[in-house]
Tab-separated table of C-alpha atoms and ligand atoms in Angstrom:
chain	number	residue	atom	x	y	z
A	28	UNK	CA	70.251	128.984	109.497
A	29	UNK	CA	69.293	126.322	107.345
A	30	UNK	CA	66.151	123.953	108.463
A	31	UNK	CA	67.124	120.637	110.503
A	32	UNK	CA	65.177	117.375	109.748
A	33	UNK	CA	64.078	115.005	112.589
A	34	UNK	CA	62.996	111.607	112.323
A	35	UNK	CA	61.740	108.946	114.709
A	36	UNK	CA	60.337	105.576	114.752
A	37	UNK	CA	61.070	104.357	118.141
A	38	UNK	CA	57.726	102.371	118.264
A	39	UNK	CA	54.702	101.601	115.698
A	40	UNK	CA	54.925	105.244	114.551
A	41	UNK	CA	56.806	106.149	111.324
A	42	UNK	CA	57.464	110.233	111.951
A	43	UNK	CA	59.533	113.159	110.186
A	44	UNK	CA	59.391	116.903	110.936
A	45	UNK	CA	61.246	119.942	109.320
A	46	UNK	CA	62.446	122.864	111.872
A	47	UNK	CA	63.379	126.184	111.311
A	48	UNK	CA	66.514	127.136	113.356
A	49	UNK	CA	64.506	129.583	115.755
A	50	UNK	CA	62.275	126.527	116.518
A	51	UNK	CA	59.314	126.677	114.299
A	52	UNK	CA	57.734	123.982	113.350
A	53	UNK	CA	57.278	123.618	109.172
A	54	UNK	CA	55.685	120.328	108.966
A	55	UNK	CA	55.088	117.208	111.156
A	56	UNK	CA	54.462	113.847	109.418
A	57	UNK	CA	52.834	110.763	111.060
A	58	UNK	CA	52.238	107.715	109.027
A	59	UNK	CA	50.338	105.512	112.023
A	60	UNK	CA	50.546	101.587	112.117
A	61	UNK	CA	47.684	101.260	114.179
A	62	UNK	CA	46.049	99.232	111.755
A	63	UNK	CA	48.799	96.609	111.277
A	64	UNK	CA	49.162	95.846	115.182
A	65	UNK	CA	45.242	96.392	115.459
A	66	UNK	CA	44.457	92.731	114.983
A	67	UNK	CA	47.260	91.821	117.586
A	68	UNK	CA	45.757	93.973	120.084
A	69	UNK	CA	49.175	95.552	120.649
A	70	UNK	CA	52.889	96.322	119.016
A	71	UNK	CA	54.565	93.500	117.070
A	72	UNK	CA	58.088	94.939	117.329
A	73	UNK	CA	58.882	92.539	113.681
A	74	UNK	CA	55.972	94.401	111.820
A	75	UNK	CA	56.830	97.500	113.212
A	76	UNK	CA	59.887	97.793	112.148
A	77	UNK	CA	59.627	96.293	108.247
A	78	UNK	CA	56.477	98.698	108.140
A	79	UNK	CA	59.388	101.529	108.944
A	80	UNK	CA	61.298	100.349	106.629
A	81	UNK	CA	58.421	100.983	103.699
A	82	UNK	CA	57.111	103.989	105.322
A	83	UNK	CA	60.556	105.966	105.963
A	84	UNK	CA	61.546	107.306	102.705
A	85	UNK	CA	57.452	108.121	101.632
A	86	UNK	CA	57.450	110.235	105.491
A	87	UNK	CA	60.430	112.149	104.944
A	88	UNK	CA	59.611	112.810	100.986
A	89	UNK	CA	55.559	114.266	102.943
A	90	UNK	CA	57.520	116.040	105.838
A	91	UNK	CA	59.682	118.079	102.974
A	92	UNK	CA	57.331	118.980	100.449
A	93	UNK	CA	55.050	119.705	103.558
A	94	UNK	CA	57.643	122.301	104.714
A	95	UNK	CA	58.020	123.833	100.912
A	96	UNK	CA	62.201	122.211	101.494
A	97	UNK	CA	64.144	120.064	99.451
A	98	UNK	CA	67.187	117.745	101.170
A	99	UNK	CA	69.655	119.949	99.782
A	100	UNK	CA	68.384	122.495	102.088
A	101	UNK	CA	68.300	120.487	105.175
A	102	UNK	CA	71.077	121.692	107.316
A	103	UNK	CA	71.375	118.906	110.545
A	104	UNK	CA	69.735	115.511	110.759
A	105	UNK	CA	68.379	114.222	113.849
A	106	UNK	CA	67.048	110.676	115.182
A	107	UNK	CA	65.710	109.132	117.877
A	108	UNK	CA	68.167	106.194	119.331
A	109	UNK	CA	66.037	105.197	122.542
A	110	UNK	CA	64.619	104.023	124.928
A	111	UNK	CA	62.246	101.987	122.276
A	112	UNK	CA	62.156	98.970	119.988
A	113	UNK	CA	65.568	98.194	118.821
A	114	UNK	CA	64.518	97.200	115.632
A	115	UNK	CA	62.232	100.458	114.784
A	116	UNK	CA	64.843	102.200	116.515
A	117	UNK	CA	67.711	101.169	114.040
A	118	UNK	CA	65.560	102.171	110.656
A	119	UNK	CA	65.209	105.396	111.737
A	120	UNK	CA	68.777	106.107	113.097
A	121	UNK	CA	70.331	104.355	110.222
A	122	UNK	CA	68.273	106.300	107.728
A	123	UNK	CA	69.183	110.020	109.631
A	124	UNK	CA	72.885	109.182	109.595
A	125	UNK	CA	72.983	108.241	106.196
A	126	UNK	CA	71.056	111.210	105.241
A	127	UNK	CA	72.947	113.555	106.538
A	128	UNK	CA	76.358	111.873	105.692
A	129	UNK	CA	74.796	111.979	102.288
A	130	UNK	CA	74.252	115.510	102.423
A	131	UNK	CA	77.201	116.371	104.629
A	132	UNK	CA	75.735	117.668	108.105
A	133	UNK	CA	76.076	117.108	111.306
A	134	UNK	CA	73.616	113.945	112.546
A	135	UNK	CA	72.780	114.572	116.121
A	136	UNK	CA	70.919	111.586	118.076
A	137	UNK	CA	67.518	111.865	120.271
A	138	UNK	CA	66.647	110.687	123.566
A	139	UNK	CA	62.844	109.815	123.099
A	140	UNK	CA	61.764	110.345	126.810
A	141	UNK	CA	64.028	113.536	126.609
A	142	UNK	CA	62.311	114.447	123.701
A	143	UNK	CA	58.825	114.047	125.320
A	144	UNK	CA	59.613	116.062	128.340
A	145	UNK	CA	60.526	119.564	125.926
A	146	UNK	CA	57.648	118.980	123.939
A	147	UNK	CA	55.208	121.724	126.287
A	148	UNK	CA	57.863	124.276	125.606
A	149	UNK	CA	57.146	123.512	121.424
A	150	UNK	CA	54.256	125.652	121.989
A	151	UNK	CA	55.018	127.332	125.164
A	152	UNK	CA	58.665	128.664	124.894
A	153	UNK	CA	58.585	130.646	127.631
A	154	UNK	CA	57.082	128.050	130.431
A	155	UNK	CA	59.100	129.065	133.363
A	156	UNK	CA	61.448	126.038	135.099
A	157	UNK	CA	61.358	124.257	137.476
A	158	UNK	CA	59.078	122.058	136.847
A	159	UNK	CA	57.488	119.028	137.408
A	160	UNK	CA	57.136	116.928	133.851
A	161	UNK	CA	54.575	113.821	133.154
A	162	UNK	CA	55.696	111.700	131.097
A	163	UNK	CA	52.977	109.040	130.310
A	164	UNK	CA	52.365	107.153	126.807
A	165	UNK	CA	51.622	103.121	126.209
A	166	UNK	CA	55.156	102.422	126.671
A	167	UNK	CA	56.309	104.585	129.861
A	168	UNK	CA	54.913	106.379	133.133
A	169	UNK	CA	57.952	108.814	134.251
A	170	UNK	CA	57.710	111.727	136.667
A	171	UNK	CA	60.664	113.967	136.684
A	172	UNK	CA	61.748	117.358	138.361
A	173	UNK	CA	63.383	119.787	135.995
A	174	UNK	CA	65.374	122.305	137.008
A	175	UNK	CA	66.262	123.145	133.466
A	176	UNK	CA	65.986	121.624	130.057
A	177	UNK	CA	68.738	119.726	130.467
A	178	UNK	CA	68.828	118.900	134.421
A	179	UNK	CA	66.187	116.223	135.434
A	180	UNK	CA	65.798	113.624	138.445
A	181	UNK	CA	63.209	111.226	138.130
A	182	UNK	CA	61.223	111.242	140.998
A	183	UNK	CA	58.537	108.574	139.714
A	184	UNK	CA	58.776	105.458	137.534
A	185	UNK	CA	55.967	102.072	137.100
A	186	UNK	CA	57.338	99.304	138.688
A	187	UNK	CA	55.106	97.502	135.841
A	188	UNK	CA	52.315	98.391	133.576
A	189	UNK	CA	52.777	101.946	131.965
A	190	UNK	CA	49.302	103.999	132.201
A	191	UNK	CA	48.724	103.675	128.155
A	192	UNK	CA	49.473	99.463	128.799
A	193	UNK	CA	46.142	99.343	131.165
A	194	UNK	CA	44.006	101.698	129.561
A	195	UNK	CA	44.446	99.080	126.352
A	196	UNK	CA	44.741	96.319	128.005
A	197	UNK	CA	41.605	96.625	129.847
A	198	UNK	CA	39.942	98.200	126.734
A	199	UNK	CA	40.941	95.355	125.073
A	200	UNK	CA	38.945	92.837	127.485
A	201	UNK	CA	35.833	94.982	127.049
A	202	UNK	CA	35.925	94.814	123.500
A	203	UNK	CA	37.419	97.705	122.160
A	204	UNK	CA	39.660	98.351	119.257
A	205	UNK	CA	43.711	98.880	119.615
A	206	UNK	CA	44.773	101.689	121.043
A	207	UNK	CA	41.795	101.537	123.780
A	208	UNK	CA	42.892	104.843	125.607
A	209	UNK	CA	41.117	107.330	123.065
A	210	UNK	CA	38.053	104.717	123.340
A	211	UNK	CA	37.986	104.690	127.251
A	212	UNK	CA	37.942	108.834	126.878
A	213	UNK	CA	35.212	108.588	124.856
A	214	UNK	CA	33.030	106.322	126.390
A	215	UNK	CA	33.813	107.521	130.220
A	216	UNK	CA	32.035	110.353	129.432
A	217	UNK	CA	28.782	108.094	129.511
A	218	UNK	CA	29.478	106.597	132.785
A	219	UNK	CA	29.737	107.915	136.610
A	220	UNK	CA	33.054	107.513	137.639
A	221	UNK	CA	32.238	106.913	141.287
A	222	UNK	CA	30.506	103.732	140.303
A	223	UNK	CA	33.445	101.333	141.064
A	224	UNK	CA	35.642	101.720	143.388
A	225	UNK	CA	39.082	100.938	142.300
A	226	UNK	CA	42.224	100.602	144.523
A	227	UNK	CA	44.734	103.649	144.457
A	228	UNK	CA	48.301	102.001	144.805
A	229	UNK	CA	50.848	102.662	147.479
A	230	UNK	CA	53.598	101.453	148.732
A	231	UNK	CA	54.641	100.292	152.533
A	232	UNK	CA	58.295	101.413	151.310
A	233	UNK	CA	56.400	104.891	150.566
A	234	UNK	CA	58.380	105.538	147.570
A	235	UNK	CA	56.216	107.471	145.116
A	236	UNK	CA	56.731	105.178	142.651
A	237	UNK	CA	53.434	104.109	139.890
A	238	UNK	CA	51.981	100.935	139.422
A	239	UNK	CA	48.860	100.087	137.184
A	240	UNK	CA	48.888	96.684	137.650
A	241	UNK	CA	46.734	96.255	140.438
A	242	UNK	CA	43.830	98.743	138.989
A	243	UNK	CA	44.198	96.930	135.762
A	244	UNK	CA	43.869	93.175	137.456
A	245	UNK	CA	40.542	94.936	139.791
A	246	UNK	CA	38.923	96.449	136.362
A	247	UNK	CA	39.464	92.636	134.690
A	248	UNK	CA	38.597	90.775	137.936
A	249	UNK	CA	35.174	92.838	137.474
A	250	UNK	CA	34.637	92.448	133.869
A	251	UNK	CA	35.408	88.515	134.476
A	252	UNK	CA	32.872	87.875	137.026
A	253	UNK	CA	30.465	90.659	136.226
A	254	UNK	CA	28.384	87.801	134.354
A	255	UNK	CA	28.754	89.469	130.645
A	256	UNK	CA	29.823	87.720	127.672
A	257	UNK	CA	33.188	89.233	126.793
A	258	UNK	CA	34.207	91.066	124.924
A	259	UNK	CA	31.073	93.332	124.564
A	260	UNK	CA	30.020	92.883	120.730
A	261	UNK	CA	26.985	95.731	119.027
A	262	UNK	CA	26.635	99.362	119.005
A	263	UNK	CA	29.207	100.629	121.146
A	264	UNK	CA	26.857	103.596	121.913
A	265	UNK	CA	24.226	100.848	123.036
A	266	UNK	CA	26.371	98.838	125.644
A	267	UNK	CA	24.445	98.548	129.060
A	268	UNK	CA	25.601	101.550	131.304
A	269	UNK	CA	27.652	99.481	134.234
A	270	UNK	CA	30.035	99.155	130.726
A	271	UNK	CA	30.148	102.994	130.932
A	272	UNK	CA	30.575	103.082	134.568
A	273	UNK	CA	32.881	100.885	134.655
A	274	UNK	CA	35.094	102.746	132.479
A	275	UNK	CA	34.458	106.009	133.670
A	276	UNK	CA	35.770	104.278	136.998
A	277	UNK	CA	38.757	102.911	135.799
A	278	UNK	CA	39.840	105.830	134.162
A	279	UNK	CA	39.067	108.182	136.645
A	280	UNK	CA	41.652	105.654	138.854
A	281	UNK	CA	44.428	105.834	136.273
A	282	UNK	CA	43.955	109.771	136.729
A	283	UNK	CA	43.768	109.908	140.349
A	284	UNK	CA	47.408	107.875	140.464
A	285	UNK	CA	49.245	109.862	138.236
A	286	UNK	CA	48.094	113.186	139.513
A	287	UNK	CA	48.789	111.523	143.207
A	288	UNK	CA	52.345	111.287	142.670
A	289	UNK	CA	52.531	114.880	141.361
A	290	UNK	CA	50.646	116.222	143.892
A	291	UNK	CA	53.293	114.708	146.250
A	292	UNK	CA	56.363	115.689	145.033
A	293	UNK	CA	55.066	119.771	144.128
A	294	UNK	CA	54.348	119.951	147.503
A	295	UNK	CA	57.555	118.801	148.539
A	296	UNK	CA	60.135	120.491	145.645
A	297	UNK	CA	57.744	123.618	145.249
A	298	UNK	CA	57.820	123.519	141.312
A	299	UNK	CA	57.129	126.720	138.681
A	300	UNK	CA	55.014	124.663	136.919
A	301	UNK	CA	53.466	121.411	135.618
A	302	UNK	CA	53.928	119.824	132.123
A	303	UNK	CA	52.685	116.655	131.222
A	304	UNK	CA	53.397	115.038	127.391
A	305	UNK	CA	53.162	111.556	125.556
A	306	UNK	CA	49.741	109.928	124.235
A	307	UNK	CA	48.125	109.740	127.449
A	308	UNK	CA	48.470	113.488	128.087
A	309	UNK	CA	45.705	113.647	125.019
A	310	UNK	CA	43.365	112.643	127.505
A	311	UNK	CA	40.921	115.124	128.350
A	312	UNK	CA	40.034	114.071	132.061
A	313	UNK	CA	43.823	114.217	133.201
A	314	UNK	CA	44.124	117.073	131.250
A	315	UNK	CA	41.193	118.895	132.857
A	316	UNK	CA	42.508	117.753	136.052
A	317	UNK	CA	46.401	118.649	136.132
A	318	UNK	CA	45.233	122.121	135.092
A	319	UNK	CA	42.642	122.121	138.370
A	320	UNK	CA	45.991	121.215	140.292
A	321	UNK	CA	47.992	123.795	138.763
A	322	UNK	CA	45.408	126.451	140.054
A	323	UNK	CA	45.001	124.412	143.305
A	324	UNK	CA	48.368	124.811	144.047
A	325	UNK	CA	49.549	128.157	142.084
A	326	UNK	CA	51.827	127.083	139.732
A	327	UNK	CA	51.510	127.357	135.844
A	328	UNK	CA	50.560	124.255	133.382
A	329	UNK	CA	51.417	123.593	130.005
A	330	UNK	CA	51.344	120.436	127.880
A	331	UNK	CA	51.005	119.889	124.214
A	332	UNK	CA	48.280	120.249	121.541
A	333	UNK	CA	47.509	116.254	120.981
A	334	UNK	CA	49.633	116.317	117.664
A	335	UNK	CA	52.894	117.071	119.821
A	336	UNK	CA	51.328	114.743	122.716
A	337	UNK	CA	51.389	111.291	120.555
A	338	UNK	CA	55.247	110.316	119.832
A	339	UNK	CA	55.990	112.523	116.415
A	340	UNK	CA	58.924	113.959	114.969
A	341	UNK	CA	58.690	117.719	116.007
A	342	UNK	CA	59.821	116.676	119.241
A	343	UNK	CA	62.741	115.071	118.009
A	344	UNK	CA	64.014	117.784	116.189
A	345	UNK	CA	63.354	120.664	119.057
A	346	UNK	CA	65.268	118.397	121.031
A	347	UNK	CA	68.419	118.673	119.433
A	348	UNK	CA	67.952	122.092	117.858
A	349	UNK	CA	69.973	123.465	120.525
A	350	UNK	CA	72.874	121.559	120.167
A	351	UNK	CA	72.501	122.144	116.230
A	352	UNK	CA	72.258	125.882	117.013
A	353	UNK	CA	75.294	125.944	119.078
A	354	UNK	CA	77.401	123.864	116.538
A	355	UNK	CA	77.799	120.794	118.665
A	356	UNK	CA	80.095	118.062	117.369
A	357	UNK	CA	77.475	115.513	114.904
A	358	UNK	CA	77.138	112.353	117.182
A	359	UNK	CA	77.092	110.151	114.444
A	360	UNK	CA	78.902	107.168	116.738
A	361	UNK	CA	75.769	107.141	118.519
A	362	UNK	CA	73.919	104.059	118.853
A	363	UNK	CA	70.365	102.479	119.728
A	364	UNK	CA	69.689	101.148	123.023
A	365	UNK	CA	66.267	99.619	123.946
A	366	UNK	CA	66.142	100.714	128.015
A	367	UNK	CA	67.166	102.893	130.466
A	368	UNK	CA	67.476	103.960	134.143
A	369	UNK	CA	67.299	107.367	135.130
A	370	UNK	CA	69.274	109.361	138.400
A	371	UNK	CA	66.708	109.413	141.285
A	372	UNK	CA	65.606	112.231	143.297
A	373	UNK	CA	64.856	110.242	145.852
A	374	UNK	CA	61.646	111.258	147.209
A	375	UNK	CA	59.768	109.523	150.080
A	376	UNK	CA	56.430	110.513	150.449
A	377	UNK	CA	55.382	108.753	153.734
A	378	UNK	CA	58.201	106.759	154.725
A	379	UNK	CA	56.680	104.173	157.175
A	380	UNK	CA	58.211	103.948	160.646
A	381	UNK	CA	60.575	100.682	161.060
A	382	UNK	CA	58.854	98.025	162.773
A	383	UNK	CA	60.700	97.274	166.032
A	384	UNK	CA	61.438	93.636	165.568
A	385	UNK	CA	63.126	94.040	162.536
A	386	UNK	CA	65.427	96.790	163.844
A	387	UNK	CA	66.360	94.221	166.883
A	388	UNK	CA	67.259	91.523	164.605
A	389	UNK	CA	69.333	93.375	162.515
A	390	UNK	CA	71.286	95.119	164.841
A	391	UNK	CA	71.894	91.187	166.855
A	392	UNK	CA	72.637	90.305	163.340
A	393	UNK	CA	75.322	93.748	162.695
A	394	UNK	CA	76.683	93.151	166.595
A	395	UNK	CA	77.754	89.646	165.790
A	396	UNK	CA	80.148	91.219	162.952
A	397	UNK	CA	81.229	93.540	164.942
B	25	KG4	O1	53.129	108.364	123.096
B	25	KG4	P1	52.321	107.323	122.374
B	25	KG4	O2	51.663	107.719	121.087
B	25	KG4	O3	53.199	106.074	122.044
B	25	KG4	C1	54.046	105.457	122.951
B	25	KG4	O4	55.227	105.870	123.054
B	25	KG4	O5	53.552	104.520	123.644
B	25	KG4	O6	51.221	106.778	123.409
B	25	KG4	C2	50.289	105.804	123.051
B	25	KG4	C3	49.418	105.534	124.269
B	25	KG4	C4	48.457	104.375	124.068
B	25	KG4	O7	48.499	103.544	125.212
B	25	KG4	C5	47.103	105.053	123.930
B	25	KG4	O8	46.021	104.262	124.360
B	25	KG4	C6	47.300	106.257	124.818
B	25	KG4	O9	48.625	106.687	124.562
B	25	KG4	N1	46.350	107.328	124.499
B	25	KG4	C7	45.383	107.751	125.341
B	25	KG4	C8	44.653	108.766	124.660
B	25	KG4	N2	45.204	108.925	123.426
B	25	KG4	C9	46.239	108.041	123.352
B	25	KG4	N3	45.085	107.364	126.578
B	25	KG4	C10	44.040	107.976	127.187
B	25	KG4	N4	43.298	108.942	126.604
B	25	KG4	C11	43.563	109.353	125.355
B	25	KG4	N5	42.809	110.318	124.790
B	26	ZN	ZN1	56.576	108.024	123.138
């Protein structure tokens, strides 16, 4: 079976991987824009996608050679067409459908949450289902329960910041450079995490929903009034150490809430396993602590060596190597889309009871229609 190409750029990365039909990987380009959105502090979708645009053809020409292929040997074409920036998302489509039209192959099209969730199983084919996958980068926070690889409910979704979105937003504030998660790794390891105490959100509807907004606005409201002059300028191994605490605190808070939520729902759908994949599944406290759940609660854990965490191409193409395998029909109708909403499993972790007066005045209210 000839080798399938995958390409995606649904955000500030530019990325193409080559695939062998059993799955292994042959190469895995990155070219990283961090330091064109760097002085923004964050993605400007316009850059993003004209640096694409330059990028594209230089990533695929690195991803080939890389691999030891040349086009002519490329056998399927695949793309990511969202959820992401519609404007990064359209280079990268456009260029895998015209590539393989060129070459005349079948172009298959790439969820890029979908393509997150199978990335554990690059490495670890034979992670048993069902399981319980993470999903957490700067752009989303999704919990879902997979019964199979292609049979997921999401169980968990932010109702605002994405985990990746507070870690830089906050490192931003301090003083540190875009993206701030890898920094606030880094520098936690200075600080005591039980310094600060940070809120750990929850609902009164008890869905099991995320939400970083309200540990992001408590780590600024203490950075605002803490006295300091911000951001922190010098030696960033020289800031005072409530700077390290601080951080240590915060992150420790983003952990505790995304590992809350999967605590939850494995106790309640009794899961095979836990997986966990986008760039905040690089970092090495939640790491170190979904694998201390795992064993707490005697399932299995997998996710991804930090090259297959990060959004990257390899991902893209294991994605749709099964289709490719099984001869699908090419999907080359397919187009981008920017969002998306998910089926819900509908979990309630601690459903509060309804408050009496309510129930009164709705059933007056119902009786009156009656
Ligand atoms: O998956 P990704 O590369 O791109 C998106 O789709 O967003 O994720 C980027 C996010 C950023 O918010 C970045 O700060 C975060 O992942 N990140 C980390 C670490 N490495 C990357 N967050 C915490 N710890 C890390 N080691
Ligand atoms: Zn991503």
């Amino acid at each position: 079976m000839k080798p399938l190409l995958a390409i995606e750029t649904s955000c500030d990365d530019t990325c193409c991987a080559v695939l062998a039909g059993d799955g292994a990987v042959l190469s895995s380009v990155v070219s990283s824009q961090i330091e064109v959105h760097a002085p923004y502090g964050g993605v400007v979708p316009e850059l993003a996608s004209r640096h694409h645009l330059m990028n594209i053809p230089v990533v695929v020409t690195g991803a080939l050679s890389a691999a030891g292929a040349r086009m002519e040997d490329i056998g399927a074409v695949a793309a990511t067409n969202g959820p992401g920036l519609l404007g990064s998302l359209l280079v990268g489509l456009s260029y895998g459908k015209a590539a393989a039209s060129a070459l005349g192959v079948p172009f298959y099209a790439v969820n890029h949450i979908e393509a997150h969730l199978g990335s554990p199983w690059i490495e670890h084919p034979d992670f048993p289902y069902p399981v319980l996958a993470l999903a957490a980068s700067g752009g989303h926070s999704h919990l879902f329960f997979c019964k199979s690889a292609g049979e997921r409910l999401l169980v968990s979704a932010t109702r605002d910041d994405a985990a990746g979105e507070a870690l830089d937003k906050v490192a931003k504030l301090i003083g540190l450079p875009y993206p701030g998660g890898p920094w606030i790794d880094k520098l936690a390891r200075r600080g005591n995490p039980k310094a600060v105490e940070f809120p750990l959100p929850r609902f009164t509807s008890g869905e099991p929903d995320y939400s970083f907004s309200g540990i992001k606005a408590a780590a600024i409201h203490r950075l605002k009034n803490g006295g300091a002059k911000l951001p922190l300028g010098g030696n960033r191994d020289d800031w005072p150490q409530w700077a390290y605490d601080l951080i240590a605190s915060f992150q420790k808070r983003v952990v505790d809430h995304l590992l809350q939520r999967v605590r939850g729902a494995a106790l309640e759908l009794d899961p095979a396993g836990l997986v966990m994949a986008g760039g905040v599944a690089c970092n090495s406290l939640l790491r170190e602590r979904l694998s201390s759940l795992a064993d707490e609660l005697g399932v299995g854990c997998a996710f991804p060596s930090p090259k297959y965490c990060a959004d990257n191409a390899a991902m893209v193409g294991f994605a749709a190597l099964e289709r490719y395998r099984a001869g699908a029909p090419p999907e080359t109708d397919a187009d981008a889309f920017p969002s998306q909403s998910w089926p819900r499993m509908g979990l309630c972790h601690s459903r509060p009871r309804p408050k009496k007066a309510r129930r009164l005045k709705r059933s007056s209210h119902d009786a009156g229609h009656d």
